[in-house]
Amino acid sequence: MGSQVSGPDRVGLAPVPPKDVVLSIRTGKIRPFGGVKGLFSAMNKAPRQGKIRAAPGGLAGDERQYVNHKSPDNAIHQYDPRHYEEWKAILPDREHKFKVGAFGENLVTAHLTEANVCVGDKFRIGPDCIAQVTMLRQPCYKLNHRFEYKKMSSLIQSTGFTGWYYRILEAGDIQEGDTMELIERIHPCWPLTRLHYTLYTDTGNTEAIKEISELEGLSAEFIKLTQNRLSQGTEDMSGRLLGDFAVPWQEYKLVEKSRLTPRVQKFAFEAKDSTIDPQDLHFGRFPHVRLRFGPDAGFARAYSVVSGDMKSFELGIAKDDNSRGGSLYLHDEFKVGDVLEVAKGHNAAIPILSNDQAVGPIRHIFILGGIGVTAYISEITTLEKKSANFEIHYAVRTRKEAAYLDHLPAEKTTVYAKSEGRRLDVAALIPPPEDCRNNSKTLVYCCGPTSLLTACIDMTTKLGYPRSQTHFEEFGGAGTGTGDPFEAEIKTTGQVLQVPREKSLLQVLNEAGFEIDASCLVGNCGTCMVDLCKGDVNHQGVALEDEQKESSMLSCVSRGKGRIVIDC
């Protein structure tokens, strides 16, 4: 394993760095992060072109989510890009993740590194900006999520490949290509490598820690850290390094695969690591999981969970006649014993009432088409255990293609088989939201092909159903997220991205380095939402309210018309 630290007696003068050049300036906005519900960060930063203002509050357009990061001492974060090659050698199975920007750095140059940068160093960036080095970055648990490796933050701390922070002493405009030059060195014997060694390896060296605490230019955070070390001893670092959120992507093995219908197969998975945090074990309402599989993990798909928990669960997957390759691969290539990566899906919001929340009698109506049945099996099972009032209307091509029919109570289920001439009439099934016949409130659920979903949305809208009485889910298909090509201009940078017919905006944004988080991939959850600043959009998916569509769009399924302007 690589490390920059050579030993406890390294107290000589640090080398003076050569005049450097700014290779990249990056900023980011606070967004959902790591595919984990409740986790946010501005670590996913995009490159900026042109002049960017650097001031005591940081770079213009850059947001900071953690309260300590909002300090003037943390105005700009720099990372040595040469470390990325070292990381590829340390963690070769994650080689694809180690590219410039991955550590959330604001500033990238060619020659500066922890070994030739000292505490308190003052640099001139461009013609006017003067920045002073304040501290090392203390790696936190969010880096575990960034690299999908639960020991990553500890590994960063042990190697010393941390990067460092600046405060801005004199504000100025900076841009790519600017020179960056050391103009004053006040602590030539305190390179960041020595600071790192003292704080994280030679932790009992109180003389050195006392010296650190008195260094001019040191951040307030590190002054407090070292003073606490002197009075209380070394702090417990586990909270910072591990956090309270489990790393979402875990390996699962296929333990059973069997055919349910001519087009649907059952897939049963078990976690390779059974030590799952109890708070992450169980699914919520309308559960789904995200899968990554295939050559180079090139397929990413989301599927509804039929039963189970995060230790073991069952999926029902239909083979799409016009598959983009995912269902085809799972049906034809993926074998029992094979391993893929799984993350628990999450919904941005579930506004529909639960049976326990409603006041008065409730009538639940499920309108299902084909494999859409899997979206609601867990909800139906829960309602059946509570002896709730519900009915199921299940449309299929033929009765033999009615997957999971044995999971549905026969006395409450009506099957509409096209081969038998039976047609599901949405208008005849959905009553007014307040059904005066028995003074009950009606909740409508639908998952199926686009035509069925559209019919249900149109009917419930016409009848005046509030959002709290409907829940709709798409199950996607070969054309999900594709359509007429358009252009997306990034508000903060002016960069214009071409979104071709065969790709979603989400794919294009991630390929461009914006790393937009996503979960369901079919417009159900809202995780991939970006701000819509200007332009017309063909909105798809069911996660957004009508008023939200005026200022937001779902990047996984919705498409712009001509050119749109977005913020992400």
Coordinates of C-alpha atoms in Angstrom, one line a residue:
M1 CA 0.0 0.0 0.0
G2 CA 1.3 3.4 -0.9
S3 CA 2.1 6.1 1.6
Q4 CA 3.7 9.5 1.6
V5 CA 5.1 9.3 5.1
S6 CA 8.6 8.1 5.5
G7 CA 9.1 8.2 9.3
P8 CA 8.9 10.0 12.6
D9 CA 12.2 11.8 12.3
R10 CA 11.4 13.6 9.0
V11 CA 11.9 17.2 10.2
G12 CA 14.0 18.7 7.4
L13 CA 13.1 21.5 5.1
A14 CA 10.3 20.8 2.7
P15 CA 11.2 21.2 -1.0
V16 CA 10.0 24.4 -2.6
P17 CA 7.4 23.7 -5.3
P18 CA 8.0 25.0 -8.8
K19 CA 5.7 27.6 -10.4
D20 CA 2.6 25.7 -11.2
V21 CA -0.4 26.0 -13.5
V22 CA -4.1 25.5 -12.8
L23 CA -5.3 22.5 -14.7
S24 CA -8.9 22.4 -13.5
I25 CA -11.4 24.4 -11.4
R26 CA -14.4 22.6 -10.2
T27 CA -17.6 23.5 -8.2
G28 CA -20.7 21.6 -7.1
K29 CA -24.1 21.9 -5.6
I30 CA -25.6 20.0 -2.6
R31 CA -27.4 17.0 -3.9
P32 CA -28.6 13.6 -2.7
F33 CA -25.4 11.5 -2.5
G34 CA -24.3 7.9 -2.8
G35 CA -27.8 6.4 -3.4
V36 CA -28.5 6.6 0.3
K37 CA -31.7 8.1 1.7
G38 CA -30.9 11.1 3.8
L39 CA -27.3 11.5 2.6
F40 CA -26.4 14.8 0.9
S41 CA -23.1 16.2 -0.4
A42 CA -21.6 18.7 -2.9
M43 CA -18.7 16.4 -3.5
N44 CA -19.8 15.7 -7.1
K45 CA -18.2 18.8 -8.8
A46 CA -18.1 19.8 -12.4
P47 CA -15.3 21.6 -14.2
R48 CA -15.8 25.3 -14.7
Q49 CA -14.6 27.4 -17.7
G50 CA -13.8 31.1 -17.7
K51 CA -13.1 33.3 -14.7
I52 CA -14.4 32.1 -11.4
R53 CA -14.4 34.4 -8.3
A54 CA -12.4 33.1 -5.4
A55 CA -13.4 34.8 -2.1
P56 CA -13.3 34.0 1.6
G57 CA -16.5 32.2 1.3
G58 CA -15.1 29.9 -1.4
L59 CA -15.5 29.7 -5.2
A60 CA -18.5 31.3 -6.8
G61 CA -21.1 28.6 -7.5
D62 CA -19.6 26.1 -5.1
E63 CA -21.8 24.8 -2.2
R64 CA -20.7 23.1 1.0
Q65 CA -23.1 20.9 3.0
Y66 CA -21.2 20.1 6.2
V67 CA -21.2 22.9 8.7
N68 CA -17.4 22.8 9.3
H69 CA -16.8 23.0 5.5
K70 CA -18.5 26.4 5.5
S71 CA -15.6 27.9 7.4
P72 CA -13.4 30.4 5.6
D73 CA -10.5 28.0 6.4
N74 CA -12.1 25.5 4.0
A75 CA -12.6 27.9 1.1
I76 CA -10.9 25.8 -1.5
H77 CA -9.9 22.1 -1.5
Q78 CA -6.9 20.9 -3.7
Y79 CA -5.9 17.4 -4.6
D80 CA -2.8 16.1 -6.3
P81 CA -4.0 14.4 -9.5
R82 CA -1.0 12.0 -9.5
H83 CA -2.6 10.2 -6.6
Y84 CA -5.2 8.8 -8.9
E85 CA -2.7 6.5 -10.5
E86 CA -1.6 5.3 -7.1
W87 CA -5.2 4.6 -6.1
K88 CA -5.6 2.5 -9.2
A89 CA -2.8 0.3 -8.0
I90 CA -4.1 0.1 -4.5
L91 CA -7.7 -0.7 -5.5
P92 CA -7.6 -2.0 -9.0
D93 CA -11.2 -3.3 -8.9
R94 CA -12.3 0.3 -8.5
E95 CA -9.9 1.7 -11.2
H96 CA -12.8 3.3 -13.1
K97 CA -13.7 5.5 -10.2
F98 CA -10.3 7.2 -9.8
K99 CA -10.4 10.1 -12.2
V100 CA -9.8 13.9 -11.6
G101 CA -12.7 15.3 -9.5
A102 CA -13.5 12.1 -7.7
F103 CA -12.4 13.5 -4.3
G104 CA -14.5 16.6 -4.7
E105 CA -11.5 18.9 -5.2
N106 CA -12.0 22.5 -6.3
L107 CA -8.5 23.0 -7.6
V108 CA -6.1 20.8 -9.7
T109 CA -2.5 21.7 -10.6
A110 CA 0.4 19.8 -12.0
H111 CA 3.1 19.9 -9.3
L112 CA 1.7 20.6 -5.8
T113 CA 1.5 17.7 -3.4
E114 CA 1.4 17.1 0.3
A115 CA 5.2 16.7 0.4
N116 CA 6.0 20.1 -1.0
V117 CA 3.2 22.1 0.5
C118 CA 3.5 23.4 4.1
V119 CA 1.1 24.7 6.7
G120 CA 0.7 28.4 6.3
D121 CA 2.1 28.5 2.7
K122 CA 0.8 31.5 0.7
F123 CA 0.2 31.1 -3.0
R124 CA -0.7 33.6 -5.7
I125 CA -3.3 32.2 -8.1
G126 CA -3.7 34.1 -11.3
P127 CA -3.1 37.9 -11.1
D128 CA -4.9 38.8 -7.9
C129 CA -6.0 35.9 -5.7
I130 CA -3.8 35.0 -2.7
A131 CA -4.6 31.7 -0.8
Q132 CA -3.1 30.3 2.4
V133 CA -2.8 26.6 3.2
T134 CA -4.7 25.9 6.5
M135 CA -5.1 22.1 7.0
L136 CA -5.1 18.6 5.6
R137 CA -8.5 17.2 4.7
Q138 CA -9.7 14.9 7.3
P139 CA -11.4 12.1 5.3
C140 CA -15.0 11.3 6.4
Y141 CA -17.5 8.5 5.8
K142 CA -18.9 10.1 2.7
L143 CA -15.8 9.0 0.8
N144 CA -16.8 5.4 1.6
H145 CA -20.0 6.1 -0.4
R146 CA -18.2 8.0 -3.1
F147 CA -16.0 5.0 -3.9
E148 CA -18.4 2.3 -2.7
Y149 CA -15.9 0.8 -0.3
K150 CA -16.5 0.9 3.4
K151 CA -12.9 1.2 4.4
M152 CA -12.1 4.0 1.9
S153 CA -11.9 6.9 4.4
S154 CA -9.6 4.9 6.7
L155 CA -7.5 4.0 3.7
I156 CA -7.2 7.7 2.7
Q157 CA -6.1 8.6 6.2
S158 CA -3.5 5.9 6.4
T159 CA -1.9 6.7 3.0
G160 CA -1.9 10.4 3.5
F161 CA -3.4 11.0 0.0
T162 CA -5.8 13.5 1.6
G163 CA -5.5 16.8 -0.2
W164 CA -5.6 20.1 1.6
Y165 CA -7.5 23.3 2.2
Y166 CA -6.9 27.0 1.6
R167 CA -8.4 30.2 3.1
I168 CA -8.6 33.2 0.7
L169 CA -6.5 36.2 1.9
E170 CA -7.1 38.3 -1.1
A171 CA -10.1 37.7 -3.4
G172 CA -9.6 37.5 -7.1
D173 CA -10.8 35.8 -10.4
I174 CA -9.1 32.6 -11.3
Q175 CA -9.4 30.3 -14.3
E176 CA -7.8 27.3 -16.0
G177 CA -4.3 28.1 -17.3
D178 CA -3.5 30.6 -14.5
T179 CA -0.1 30.4 -12.9
M180 CA 0.0 29.4 -9.2
E181 CA 3.2 30.4 -7.4
L182 CA 4.4 30.1 -3.8
I183 CA 5.0 33.7 -2.5
E184 CA 5.7 33.1 1.2
R185 CA 6.7 30.1 3.3
I186 CA 6.4 30.6 7.1
H187 CA 6.8 27.0 8.3
P188 CA 9.4 25.3 6.1
C189 CA 9.7 22.3 8.5
W190 CA 6.0 21.6 8.5
P191 CA 5.1 20.0 5.2
L192 CA 1.7 18.4 5.2
T193 CA 3.2 15.0 5.1
R194 CA 4.8 15.7 8.5
L195 CA 1.5 17.1 9.8
H196 CA -0.2 13.9 8.7
Y197 CA 2.3 11.6 10.3
T198 CA 2.1 13.4 13.6
L199 CA -1.7 13.5 13.8
Y200 CA -2.4 10.0 12.6
T201 CA 0.7 7.8 13.2
D202 CA 2.9 9.4 15.9
T203 CA -0.2 10.4 17.9
G204 CA 1.6 10.2 21.3
N205 CA 4.1 12.9 20.4
T206 CA 2.7 15.7 22.5
E207 CA 5.7 18.0 21.9
A208 CA 5.0 17.9 18.1
I209 CA 1.3 18.3 18.6
K210 CA 1.8 21.3 20.8
E211 CA 4.0 22.8 18.1
I212 CA 1.3 22.2 15.5
S213 CA -1.3 23.9 17.7
E214 CA 0.8 27.1 17.7
L215 CA 1.5 27.2 13.9
E216 CA 0.5 30.5 12.3
G217 CA -2.1 30.1 9.6
L218 CA -3.4 26.7 10.9
S219 CA -7.2 26.4 10.6
A220 CA -9.4 26.9 13.7
E221 CA -10.6 23.3 13.3
F222 CA -7.0 21.9 13.6
I223 CA -6.2 24.3 16.5
K224 CA -9.2 22.9 18.4
L225 CA -8.2 19.3 17.4
T226 CA -4.7 19.6 18.6
Q227 CA -5.6 21.4 21.8
N228 CA -8.1 18.7 22.6
R229 CA -5.4 16.1 21.9
L230 CA -3.2 17.8 24.5
S231 CA -5.9 17.9 27.1
Q232 CA -7.9 14.8 26.5
G233 CA -5.8 12.4 24.3
T234 CA -6.5 11.2 20.8
E235 CA -10.1 11.4 19.8
D236 CA -12.4 8.6 18.7
M237 CA -12.2 8.8 14.9
S238 CA -14.8 6.1 14.1
G239 CA -17.7 8.4 13.8
R240 CA -15.9 10.5 11.2
L241 CA -14.5 7.6 9.3
L242 CA -17.5 5.3 9.4
G243 CA -20.6 7.5 9.8
D244 CA -24.1 6.2 10.3
F245 CA -24.9 5.2 6.7
A246 CA -24.2 1.8 5.3
V247 CA -22.4 1.7 1.9
P248 CA -25.3 0.9 -0.4
W249 CA -23.7 -1.4 -3.1
Q250 CA -23.0 -4.9 -1.8
E251 CA -22.4 -8.2 -3.6
Y252 CA -25.2 -10.8 -3.9
K253 CA -25.2 -14.3 -5.3
L254 CA -27.9 -15.8 -7.4
V255 CA -29.1 -18.9 -5.5
E256 CA -32.2 -19.8 -7.5
K257 CA -33.5 -19.1 -11.0
S258 CA -36.7 -20.7 -12.3
R259 CA -39.3 -20.0 -15.0
L260 CA -42.7 -18.7 -13.9
T261 CA -44.2 -18.0 -17.3
P262 CA -42.9 -18.0 -20.9
R263 CA -41.6 -14.5 -20.4
V264 CA -41.0 -14.2 -16.6
Q265 CA -38.3 -15.8 -14.4
K266 CA -37.9 -15.9 -10.7
F267 CA -34.5 -14.7 -9.4
A268 CA -33.6 -15.3 -5.8
F269 CA -30.5 -13.6 -4.3
E270 CA -28.5 -13.9 -1.1
A271 CA -26.0 -11.4 0.3
K272 CA -22.4 -12.6 0.3
D273 CA -21.9 -10.6 3.5
S274 CA -24.8 -11.4 5.9
T275 CA -23.7 -8.8 8.5
I276 CA -26.2 -6.2 7.4
D277 CA -27.1 -3.3 9.8
P278 CA -30.5 -4.0 11.3
Q279 CA -31.8 -0.5 10.3
D280 CA -31.0 -1.3 6.7
L281 CA -32.3 -4.9 6.7
H282 CA -36.0 -4.4 5.9
F283 CA -37.6 -2.7 2.9
G284 CA -40.3 0.0 3.1
R285 CA -43.4 0.3 1.1
F286 CA -43.2 -0.4 -2.7
P287 CA -39.7 -1.8 -2.4
H288 CA -37.2 -2.0 -5.2
V289 CA -33.5 -2.7 -5.6
R290 CA -30.9 -1.5 -8.0
L291 CA -28.7 -4.1 -9.8
R292 CA -25.3 -3.7 -11.5
F293 CA -24.2 -6.6 -13.6
G294 CA -22.8 -7.8 -16.9
P295 CA -19.4 -7.2 -18.6
D296 CA -17.7 -4.4 -16.7
A297 CA -20.9 -3.9 -14.6
G298 CA -22.2 -2.2 -17.8
F299 CA -25.9 -2.8 -17.0
A300 CA -27.7 -0.8 -14.3
R301 CA -31.4 -1.7 -13.7
A302 CA -34.0 -1.3 -11.0
Y303 CA -36.6 -4.0 -10.1
S304 CA -39.4 -4.3 -7.7
V305 CA -38.9 -6.8 -4.8
V306 CA -41.5 -9.6 -4.6
S307 CA -40.5 -10.7 -1.1
G308 CA -37.6 -10.9 1.4
D309 CA -35.2 -8.4 2.9
M310 CA -31.6 -7.3 2.3
K311 CA -30.2 -10.6 3.4
S312 CA -32.1 -12.5 0.7
F313 CA -34.9 -11.4 -1.7
E314 CA -36.8 -12.5 -4.7
L315 CA -37.3 -10.6 -8.0
G316 CA -39.6 -11.4 -10.9
I317 CA -38.0 -10.2 -14.2
A318 CA -39.7 -10.2 -17.6
K319 CA -37.7 -10.7 -20.7
D320 CA -38.4 -7.6 -22.8
D321 CA -39.0 -8.3 -26.5
N322 CA -37.1 -5.1 -27.3
S323 CA -34.6 -5.3 -24.5
R324 CA -31.7 -2.8 -24.2
G325 CA -29.7 -5.8 -23.1
G326 CA -30.3 -6.0 -19.3
S327 CA -33.2 -8.4 -19.1
L328 CA -31.8 -10.4 -22.0
Y329 CA -28.5 -10.8 -20.2
L330 CA -30.2 -11.9 -16.9
H331 CA -32.4 -14.4 -18.7
D332 CA -29.9 -15.9 -21.0
E333 CA -26.4 -15.4 -19.5
F334 CA -26.7 -15.0 -15.7
K335 CA -26.5 -18.3 -14.0
V336 CA -27.0 -19.7 -10.4
G337 CA -23.8 -18.9 -8.5
D338 CA -23.1 -15.7 -10.4
V339 CA -22.5 -12.5 -8.4
L340 CA -23.8 -9.0 -9.0
E341 CA -23.9 -5.7 -7.1
V342 CA -27.1 -4.6 -5.3
A343 CA -28.2 -1.4 -3.6
K344 CA -31.5 -0.8 -1.8
G345 CA -33.7 1.5 -3.8
H346 CA -35.4 4.4 -2.2
N347 CA -38.3 6.7 -3.0
A348 CA -38.0 10.4 -2.8
A349 CA -41.6 10.6 -1.5
I350 CA -44.5 8.2 -1.0
P351 CA -47.5 10.6 -0.7
I352 CA -50.2 8.0 -0.9
L353 CA -51.9 7.2 2.4
S354 CA -51.2 3.9 4.2
N355 CA -54.1 1.9 5.6
D356 CA -53.2 3.0 9.1
Q357 CA -53.0 6.7 8.3
A358 CA -56.5 7.1 6.9
V359 CA -59.5 8.2 8.9
G360 CA -62.7 6.1 8.1
P361 CA -63.1 3.2 5.7
I362 CA -60.6 2.7 2.9
R363 CA -61.0 0.9 -0.4
H364 CA -57.8 -0.1 -2.2
I365 CA -58.0 -0.6 -6.0
F366 CA -54.9 -2.2 -7.7
I367 CA -54.8 -1.9 -11.5
L368 CA -52.0 -4.0 -12.8
G369 CA -50.6 -4.9 -16.2
G370 CA -48.1 -7.8 -16.9
I371 CA -45.0 -7.7 -14.8
G372 CA -46.3 -4.6 -13.1
V373 CA -47.8 -7.0 -10.6
T374 CA -44.4 -7.2 -8.8
A375 CA -44.6 -3.5 -7.8
Y376 CA -47.5 -4.2 -5.4
I377 CA -47.2 -7.8 -4.1
S378 CA -45.6 -6.7 -0.8
E379 CA -48.3 -4.0 -0.3
I380 CA -51.1 -6.5 -1.2
T381 CA -49.6 -9.0 1.3
T382 CA -49.6 -6.4 4.0
L383 CA -53.2 -5.4 3.4
E384 CA -54.3 -9.0 3.3
K385 CA -52.8 -9.6 6.8
K386 CA -54.8 -6.6 8.0
S387 CA -58.0 -7.8 6.5
A388 CA -58.2 -4.6 4.5
N389 CA -60.8 -3.8 1.8
F390 CA -59.0 -4.2 -1.5
E391 CA -59.5 -5.5 -5.0
I392 CA -57.0 -6.4 -7.8
H393 CA -57.5 -6.0 -11.5
Y394 CA -54.8 -7.8 -13.4
A395 CA -54.5 -7.5 -17.2
V396 CA -52.3 -10.0 -19.2
R397 CA -51.9 -11.3 -22.7
T398 CA -52.9 -14.9 -21.7
R399 CA -53.8 -16.5 -18.4
K400 CA -50.6 -18.6 -18.5
E401 CA -48.6 -15.3 -18.6
A402 CA -50.1 -14.1 -15.3
A403 CA -47.0 -14.2 -13.2
Y404 CA -47.4 -14.4 -9.4
L405 CA -51.1 -15.1 -9.7
D406 CA -50.7 -17.6 -6.9
H407 CA -49.5 -14.7 -4.7
L408 CA -52.8 -12.9 -5.1
P409 CA -56.0 -13.8 -3.1
A410 CA -58.3 -15.4 -5.7
E411 CA -61.5 -14.0 -4.2
K412 CA -60.2 -10.4 -4.6
T413 CA -58.5 -10.8 -8.0
T414 CA -60.0 -10.4 -11.5
V415 CA -57.8 -11.5 -14.4
Y416 CA -58.3 -9.8 -17.8
A417 CA -56.7 -12.1 -20.4
K418 CA -56.6 -10.6 -23.9
S419 CA -56.6 -14.1 -25.4
E420 CA -60.1 -14.6 -23.8
G421 CA -61.4 -11.4 -25.1
R422 CA -61.5 -9.7 -21.7
R423 CA -60.6 -6.0 -21.6
L424 CA -59.8 -4.0 -18.5
D425 CA -61.9 -0.8 -18.6
V426 CA -60.2 1.8 -16.3
A427 CA -63.2 4.1 -16.4
A428 CA -65.5 1.4 -15.1
L429 CA -63.1 0.5 -12.2
I430 CA -62.2 3.8 -10.7
P431 CA -65.0 5.5 -8.7
P432 CA -64.9 9.1 -7.4
P433 CA -62.3 9.6 -4.7
E434 CA -64.9 9.9 -2.0
D435 CA -67.2 7.0 -2.7
C436 CA -70.6 7.9 -1.4
R437 CA -72.0 4.4 -1.7
N438 CA -70.3 3.2 1.5
N439 CA -68.8 6.5 2.7
S440 CA -65.3 5.2 2.0
K441 CA -62.1 6.8 0.7
T442 CA -60.6 5.2 -2.4
L443 CA -56.9 4.7 -3.0
V444 CA -55.8 3.8 -6.6
Y445 CA -52.6 2.0 -7.4
C446 CA -51.3 1.2 -10.9
C447 CA -48.3 -0.3 -12.6
G448 CA -48.2 -1.5 -16.1
P449 CA -47.5 -0.5 -19.7
T450 CA -47.6 3.2 -20.6
S451 CA -51.1 3.0 -22.1
L452 CA -52.6 1.5 -18.9
L453 CA -50.7 4.0 -16.7
T454 CA -51.8 7.0 -18.8
A455 CA -55.4 5.9 -18.7
C456 CA -55.3 5.6 -14.9
I457 CA -53.6 9.0 -14.5
D458 CA -56.1 10.7 -16.8
M459 CA -59.1 9.1 -15.1
T460 CA -58.0 9.9 -11.5
T461 CA -57.1 13.5 -12.6
K462 CA -60.5 13.9 -14.2
L463 CA -62.2 12.7 -11.1
G464 CA -60.2 15.0 -8.8
Y465 CA -58.1 12.5 -6.9
P466 CA -55.5 14.1 -4.6
R467 CA -51.9 12.9 -4.7
S468 CA -52.5 11.2 -1.3
Q469 CA -54.9 8.8 -2.9
T470 CA -52.9 7.6 -5.9
H471 CA -49.7 5.7 -6.4
F472 CA -48.4 5.0 -9.9
E473 CA -45.2 3.2 -11.0
E474 CA -43.6 2.8 -14.4
F475 CA -41.8 -0.5 -15.1
G476 CA -39.8 1.0 -18.0
G477 CA -38.8 -0.7 -21.3
A478 CA -36.4 -0.5 -24.2
G479 CA -37.3 3.1 -24.9
T480 CA -37.3 4.4 -21.4
G481 CA -35.4 7.8 -21.3
T482 CA -34.8 7.9 -25.0
G483 CA -36.4 10.0 -27.8
D484 CA -35.8 13.0 -29.9
P485 CA -32.3 14.5 -29.5
F486 CA -31.9 17.8 -27.6
E487 CA -29.3 20.1 -26.0
A488 CA -28.9 20.7 -22.3
E489 CA -27.0 23.8 -21.3
I490 CA -25.5 23.8 -17.8
K491 CA -26.4 27.1 -16.1
T492 CA -23.3 27.4 -13.9
T493 CA -20.8 26.7 -16.7
G494 CA -22.4 27.5 -20.0
Q495 CA -21.4 24.0 -21.2
V496 CA -23.8 22.6 -23.8
L497 CA -24.3 18.8 -23.8
Q498 CA -25.8 17.0 -26.7
V499 CA -28.4 14.4 -25.7
P500 CA -28.7 11.9 -28.5
R501 CA -31.8 9.9 -29.4
E502 CA -30.5 6.7 -27.8
K503 CA -29.4 8.1 -24.4
S504 CA -31.2 9.7 -21.4
L505 CA -30.2 13.1 -20.0
L506 CA -29.1 11.2 -16.9
Q507 CA -26.6 9.1 -18.9
V508 CA -25.2 12.1 -20.6
L509 CA -24.8 14.1 -17.4
N510 CA -23.0 11.2 -15.7
E511 CA -20.7 10.7 -18.7
A512 CA -19.9 14.4 -18.5
G513 CA -18.8 14.0 -14.9
F514 CA -21.8 15.5 -13.1
E515 CA -22.6 12.1 -11.3
I516 CA -26.3 12.7 -10.8
D517 CA -27.7 10.2 -8.2
A518 CA -30.5 7.9 -9.4
S519 CA -32.5 5.0 -8.0
C520 CA -35.5 3.6 -9.9
L521 CA -34.3 4.7 -13.4
V522 CA -37.9 4.9 -14.7
G523 CA -39.3 8.1 -13.2
N524 CA -40.9 6.7 -10.1
C525 CA -38.8 8.0 -7.3
G526 CA -37.5 11.5 -8.1
T527 CA -33.9 10.9 -7.0
C528 CA -32.5 12.0 -10.3
M529 CA -34.3 15.3 -10.4
V530 CA -32.4 18.4 -11.7
D531 CA -33.4 22.0 -11.7
L532 CA -35.1 23.3 -14.9
C533 CA -34.1 26.9 -15.5
K534 CA -35.3 27.5 -19.0
G535 CA -36.9 25.7 -22.0
D536 CA -39.7 23.2 -22.7
V537 CA -39.6 19.6 -21.5
N538 CA -41.6 16.5 -22.4
H539 CA -42.1 15.3 -18.9
Q540 CA -42.2 11.6 -18.3
G541 CA -42.4 9.5 -15.1
V542 CA -44.8 9.9 -12.2
A543 CA -42.6 11.4 -9.4
L544 CA -43.2 15.1 -9.9
E545 CA -46.3 17.1 -9.1
D546 CA -47.5 19.4 -11.9
E547 CA -46.2 22.5 -10.1
Q548 CA -42.8 20.9 -9.7
K549 CA -42.6 20.4 -13.4
E550 CA -42.3 24.1 -13.9
S551 CA -38.9 24.2 -12.3
S552 CA -37.7 20.6 -12.3
M553 CA -37.3 17.5 -14.5
L554 CA -36.5 13.8 -14.1
S555 CA -33.2 13.3 -15.9
C556 CA -33.7 9.5 -16.2
V557 CA -36.8 9.7 -18.4
S558 CA -37.8 13.3 -19.4
R559 CA -36.5 15.0 -22.5
G560 CA -36.0 18.6 -23.5
K561 CA -37.3 20.2 -26.7
G562 CA -34.6 22.0 -28.7
R563 CA -32.3 23.5 -26.0
I564 CA -33.0 23.6 -22.3
V565 CA -31.0 25.2 -19.5
I566 CA -30.6 23.1 -16.3
D567 CA -28.7 23.4 -13.0
C568 CA -27.3 20.3 -11.4

